[in-house]
Amino acid sequence: MTKNEKIKKLVPEPSIRRMPAYLAYAEGLLRKKQMYVSSTQIASYMSIDSTQVTKDLSYTSIVGKTRVGYEVSALVKVLSEFLGFTVMDDAFLVGAGSLGSALLHDSGLNNFGLKIVAAFDVNHKTIGKKINDVEVFHIDQFRDLAQDMNVQMGILTVPAENSQTVADLMVAWGIKAIWNFTPARIKVPDDIIVQNTTLYSNLALLFNKLHNEE
Amino acid sequence: MTKNEKIKKLVPEPSIRRMPAYLAYAEGLLRKKQMYVSSTQIASYMSIDSTQVTKDLSYTSIVGKTRVGYEVSALVKVLSEFLGFTVMDDAFLVGAGSLGSALLHDSGLNNFGLKIVAAFDVNHKTIGKKINDVEVFHIDQFRDLAQDMNVQMGILTVPAENSQTVADLMVAWGIKAIWNFTPARIKVPDDIIVQNTTLYSNLALLFNKLHNEE
């Protein structure tokens, strides 16, 4: 591990969560041919304090210039690289049902460094089909294909009740990072990375606010 | 606003975020025909403290019984209702590109109380088509259809650079709650609800951990 990577590890989660918004903003400015952007401008766009912006950006290698701020094109480049969007990671997706096939349809993930190279299921109606050009295999083929293709990332879109079993299989088959879209919590060894993304939690938050305002 | 709704409003966001996982766990137990579940069991499943579980569940109307805990079937019912998953909310989706069409393919959202009743775009190649049985209209038809169908919720899946303009239109056309899937931040009047769900932020978090471990 290099020194730079050690430093990266200490970046707080909320900072990383804000960075794709900084990136989207900078990309917009780039299209408008704006050359420089100040932390105050970014802060105003984000509705946060400008000291937070400078702190977040200090985790990357970008350096602002006095009075003019950050160079927009450099900001786009540095943030994309920092967030891992410029290197393509291959992933296997397990569970080609409605949520899984939804993700397979999101070609936009390619622009953010994620390529789903194969999908897996146990449903014989789905196996052998292609969803948005990604082939669906029987789950039994996961092990061999993961080794052949050296895939380290697994996307979990199975029904919640199967999530732990499939996560255990993924780990046994060499997966190092699991992106869990099920509402269930999964238990994995300490060295395995899990990122939970529960669309339905966000939906619940939205409903909670909407229904209480009515 | 009833007293119950006033109380609901004070529920902390982290508690609401955990509840879909409690629900998934309880649904699993229900399938296994387990009658009761203790807060300790739920806590162990979630890898959190059991006092947190009892506190979270105290925001709902469920009452545990001494020694046996919560009745599983009641827990499923109470949590589904509390989270707004039992009442169907209609939504319009704007931006039927790859992310938008991905969401349209997730029929699972129906089980969580969300029905996308129409999609909108400006791309003539998409307009008039159906994606997973949902018709894509020209954005100009949003206003009239929203009024006719009394739709209050808008899903934003346009390119980041168009997000503010489309959000402004949604608000002008009577939308009360916006589920924003773009990485951009949008500014709306105080009485409009916004829920940001940035898949790419979660992806960035995952990459950050995975690439630093390599």
CSV table of C-alpha atoms in Angstrom, one decimal, chain A residues 89-96 99-104 106 109 113-121 134 139 142 151-158 163 166-167 170 175-182 186 193 195 197, chain B residues 199 203 206-207:
chain,number,residue,atom,x,y,z
A,89,ASP,CA,-14.1,-2.7,-12.4
A,90,ASP,CA,-15.7,-5.9,-13.6
A,91,ALA,CA,-18.6,-7.2,-11.5
A,92,PHE,CA,-20.9,-10.3,-11.5
A,93,LEU,CA,-24.6,-9.7,-10.6
A,94,VAL,CA,-26.5,-12.4,-8.9
A,95,GLY,CA,-30.3,-12.3,-9.1
A,96,ALA,CA,-31.6,-11.3,-12.5
A,99,LEU,CA,-34.1,-5.3,-9.5
A,100,GLY,CA,-31.2,-7.1,-11.0
A,101,SER,CA,-32.5,-6.6,-14.6
A,102,ALA,CA,-33.1,-3.0,-13.7
A,103,LEU,CA,-29.4,-2.5,-12.8
A,104,LEU,CA,-28.4,-4.4,-15.9
A,106,ASP,CA,-28.4,1.1,-16.4
A,109,LEU,CA,-22.8,2.6,-14.6
A,113,GLY,CA,-16.3,2.6,-13.7
A,114,LEU,CA,-18.5,-0.4,-13.2
A,115,LYS,CA,-19.0,-3.0,-15.9
A,116,ILE,CA,-21.4,-5.9,-15.1
A,117,VAL,CA,-19.8,-8.7,-17.2
A,118,ALA,CA,-22.2,-11.5,-16.3
A,119,ALA,CA,-25.4,-12.2,-14.5
A,120,PHE,CA,-26.5,-15.3,-12.6
A,121,ASP,CA,-29.8,-16.8,-11.5
A,134,VAL,CA,-25.2,-9.2,-20.5
A,139,ILE,CA,-25.4,-19.7,-10.4
A,142,PHE,CA,-20.2,-18.4,-11.0
A,151,VAL,CA,-13.8,-10.8,-10.9
A,152,GLN,CA,-13.7,-9.4,-7.4
A,153,MET,CA,-17.0,-7.6,-7.1
A,154,GLY,CA,-20.4,-9.1,-6.7
A,155,ILE,CA,-23.8,-7.3,-7.0
A,156,LEU,CA,-26.5,-8.8,-4.8
A,157,THR,CA,-30.0,-8.4,-6.2
A,158,VAL,CA,-31.6,-11.6,-5.0
A,163,SER,CA,-29.2,-12.8,0.5
A,166,VAL,CA,-25.7,-16.0,-1.9
A,167,ALA,CA,-23.3,-13.7,0.0
A,170,MET,CA,-19.8,-15.1,-3.3
A,175,ILE,CA,-15.5,-12.1,-4.3
A,176,LYS,CA,-13.8,-9.3,-2.3
A,177,ALA,CA,-16.5,-6.6,-2.4
A,178,ILE,CA,-20.3,-7.0,-2.3
A,179,TRP,CA,-22.7,-4.3,-3.4
A,180,ASN,CA,-25.9,-5.3,-1.5
A,181,PHE,CA,-29.1,-4.0,-3.0
A,182,THR,CA,-31.4,-6.2,-0.8
A,186,ILE,CA,-25.5,-9.8,5.4
A,193,ILE,CA,-16.2,-5.1,1.8
A,195,GLN,CA,-21.8,-1.6,0.6
A,197,THR,CA,-27.7,0.4,-1.1
B,199,LEU,CA,-26.2,5.1,-6.8
B,203,LEU,CA,-20.3,2.9,-5.9
B,206,LEU,CA,-17.2,0.7,-2.5
B,207,PHE,CA,-14.4,1.6,-5.0
